[in-house]
């Protein structure tokens, strides 16, 4: 990866970290889920407004490191208007990408996290909001934690 692309990616992550999008509670969510990454101290709560299979709105609150906040910010933007099945597909793509650094072509803006695979301790931060969104669309109420997962 070129250095200037890497720098651009870092700037996007910093921007979303400092000014997270969709950073509020939803007044009447249809699904919520909580995520926790004890290794880093990231905590977030995710809110979804679904209409049948479609995700109409998404938001989150919480605290954590830059990577987890930026990931939740970009995730909540990325999933609006998508079906639950599309979100699961996107989870698989993003998960692969942050683990291996490959597959950044098919994920739009989320490609900014492709470099995270070089920092294994940060992979869980980037993927935490994704575990939460999957728990939310599957209707699992239990808080998710990265502790039990491989990432
Ligand atoms: Zn973190």
Short mmCIF file of C-alpha atoms and ligand atoms in Angstrom, two decimals:
data_model
loop_
_atom_site.label_atom_id
_atom_site.label_comp_id
_atom_site.label_asym_id
_atom_site.label_seq_id
_atom_site.Cartn_x
_atom_site.Cartn_y
_atom_site.Cartn_z
CA UNK A 1 0.00 0.00 0.00
CA UNK A 2 1.30 3.47 -0.84
CA UNK A 3 2.30 5.68 2.05
CA UNK A 4 0.10 8.57 0.97
CA UNK A 5 -2.93 6.28 0.77
CA UNK A 6 -2.10 5.04 4.24
CA UNK A 7 -1.94 8.63 5.40
CA UNK A 8 -5.30 9.42 3.84
CA UNK A 9 -6.80 6.41 5.60
CA UNK A 10 -5.37 7.57 8.90
CA UNK A 11 -6.86 11.00 8.38
CA UNK A 12 -10.31 9.55 7.71
CA UNK A 13 -10.05 7.44 10.87
CA UNK A 14 -8.92 10.45 12.93
CA UNK A 15 -11.74 12.56 11.54
CA UNK A 16 -14.37 9.94 12.45
CA UNK A 17 -12.76 9.50 15.86
CA UNK A 18 -12.87 13.21 16.68
CA UNK A 19 -16.29 13.80 15.14
CA UNK A 20 -18.09 10.47 15.20
CA UNK A 21 -21.17 10.32 12.97
CA UNK A 22 -24.48 9.01 14.36
CA UNK A 23 -23.14 9.46 17.89
CA UNK A 24 -26.40 9.57 19.85
CA UNK A 25 -29.15 7.28 21.07
CA UNK A 26 -32.11 6.51 18.83
CA UNK A 27 -35.42 7.49 20.45
CA UNK A 28 -37.27 4.32 19.44
CA UNK A 29 -34.81 1.66 18.34
CA UNK A 30 -36.11 -1.72 17.18
CA UNK A 31 -32.85 -3.47 18.11
CA UNK A 32 -29.96 -2.61 20.37
CA UNK A 33 -26.76 -4.40 21.29
CA UNK A 34 -23.81 -3.74 23.52
CA UNK A 35 -20.20 -4.48 22.78
CA UNK A 36 -17.19 -4.53 25.04
CA UNK A 37 -13.52 -5.07 24.33
CA UNK A 38 -11.88 -5.60 27.72
CA UNK A 39 -8.37 -5.68 26.28
CA UNK A 40 -8.62 -2.06 25.24
CA UNK A 41 -11.51 -0.74 27.34
CA UNK A 42 -13.81 -0.06 24.40
CA UNK A 43 -17.51 -0.03 25.21
CA UNK A 44 -20.36 0.82 22.94
CA UNK A 45 -24.08 0.53 22.62
CA UNK A 46 -25.58 0.29 19.19
CA UNK A 47 -29.10 1.30 18.17
CA UNK A 48 -30.91 0.18 15.03
CA UNK A 49 -34.23 1.18 13.56
CA UNK A 50 -35.33 -1.62 11.28
CA UNK A 51 -38.32 -1.86 8.99
CA UNK A 52 -38.82 -5.53 8.17
CA UNK A 53 -35.46 -6.57 6.84
CA UNK A 54 -34.15 -3.07 6.08
CA UNK A 55 -32.05 -0.99 8.42
CA UNK A 56 -33.50 2.51 8.28
CA UNK A 57 -31.32 4.17 10.88
CA UNK A 58 -28.33 3.32 13.04
CA UNK A 59 -26.50 5.09 15.84
CA UNK A 60 -24.21 4.41 18.76
CA UNK A 61 -22.95 5.78 22.07
CA UNK A 62 -20.00 4.72 24.14
CA UNK A 63 -16.37 5.31 24.81
CA UNK A 64 -13.20 3.78 23.56
CA UNK A 65 -10.12 4.22 21.47
CA UNK A 66 -9.96 6.03 18.16
CA UNK A 67 -10.19 2.87 16.07
CA UNK A 68 -13.32 1.53 17.76
CA UNK A 69 -15.07 4.90 17.61
CA UNK A 70 -14.16 5.48 13.97
CA UNK A 71 -15.24 1.95 13.13
CA UNK A 72 -18.65 2.44 14.79
CA UNK A 73 -19.01 5.81 13.10
CA UNK A 74 -18.29 4.46 9.61
CA UNK A 75 -20.31 1.30 10.28
CA UNK A 76 -23.47 3.18 11.26
CA UNK A 77 -23.18 5.23 8.07
CA UNK A 78 -22.47 2.17 5.93
CA UNK A 79 -25.40 0.01 7.02
CA UNK A 80 -28.23 2.52 6.63
CA UNK A 81 -30.56 1.33 3.87
CA UNK A 82 -29.05 -2.14 3.76
CA UNK A 83 -30.88 -5.38 4.45
CA UNK A 84 -29.87 -7.57 7.38
CA UNK A 85 -28.45 -10.12 4.92
CA UNK A 86 -26.34 -7.42 3.26
CA UNK A 87 -25.03 -6.32 6.65
CA UNK A 88 -23.96 -9.90 7.46
CA UNK A 89 -22.18 -10.11 4.12
CA UNK A 90 -20.45 -6.81 4.80
CA UNK A 91 -19.41 -8.08 8.24
CA UNK A 92 -17.69 -11.07 6.59
CA UNK A 93 -15.90 -8.81 4.11
CA UNK A 94 -14.76 -6.32 6.75
CA UNK A 95 -13.72 -9.10 9.13
CA UNK A 96 -11.58 -10.71 6.40
CA UNK A 97 -10.10 -7.37 5.48
CA UNK A 98 -9.04 -6.35 9.00
CA UNK A 99 -7.58 -9.82 9.59
CA UNK A 100 -5.64 -10.05 6.32
CA UNK A 101 -5.48 -6.58 4.76
CA UNK A 102 -7.04 -7.99 1.59
CA UNK A 103 -10.45 -7.31 0.07
CA UNK A 104 -10.50 -3.56 0.54
CA UNK A 105 -11.97 -3.07 -2.95
CA UNK A 106 -15.47 -4.26 -2.12
CA UNK A 107 -16.20 -2.38 1.10
CA UNK A 108 -16.36 1.29 0.09
CA UNK A 109 -15.22 3.76 2.74
CA UNK A 110 -14.59 0.93 5.20
CA UNK A 111 -11.39 0.28 3.23
CA UNK A 112 -9.73 2.76 5.62
CA UNK A 113 -9.43 -0.13 8.11
CA UNK A 114 -7.42 -2.34 5.75
CA UNK A 115 -4.19 -1.30 7.48
CA UNK A 116 -5.41 -2.46 10.88
CA UNK A 117 -4.25 -6.05 10.25
CA UNK A 118 -0.70 -4.84 10.84
CA UNK A 119 -1.65 -4.04 14.45
CA UNK A 120 -3.16 -7.24 15.90
CA UNK A 121 -4.11 -5.53 19.17
CA UNK A 122 -6.27 -3.07 17.19
CA UNK A 123 -8.15 -5.70 15.17
CA UNK A 124 -10.59 -6.30 18.02
CA UNK A 125 -11.20 -2.57 18.34
CA UNK A 126 -12.09 -2.31 14.66
CA UNK A 127 -14.32 -5.38 14.65
CA UNK A 128 -16.13 -4.75 17.97
CA UNK A 129 -18.92 -2.59 16.50
CA UNK A 130 -19.42 -5.27 13.83
CA UNK A 131 -19.96 -7.98 16.41
CA UNK A 132 -22.48 -5.67 18.07
CA UNK A 133 -24.38 -5.01 14.85
CA UNK A 134 -24.62 -8.73 14.08
CA UNK A 135 -25.91 -9.37 17.61
CA UNK A 136 -28.46 -6.60 17.08
CA UNK A 137 -29.79 -7.85 13.74
CA UNK A 138 -29.93 -11.41 15.04
CA UNK A 139 -31.87 -10.17 18.05
CA UNK A 140 -29.41 -11.45 20.63
CA UNK A 141 -29.80 -9.27 23.70
CA UNK A 142 -26.66 -10.40 25.53
CA UNK A 143 -23.74 -8.00 25.49
CA UNK A 144 -21.04 -9.13 23.09
CA UNK A 145 -17.45 -9.16 24.15
CA UNK A 146 -14.39 -9.69 22.05
CA UNK A 147 -12.97 -11.84 24.84
CA UNK A 148 -14.74 -14.98 23.66
CA UNK A 149 -13.98 -14.41 20.00
CA UNK A 150 -10.91 -14.80 17.90
CA UNK A 151 -11.50 -11.22 16.83
ZN1 LIG B 1 -9.81 -0.08 21.25
#
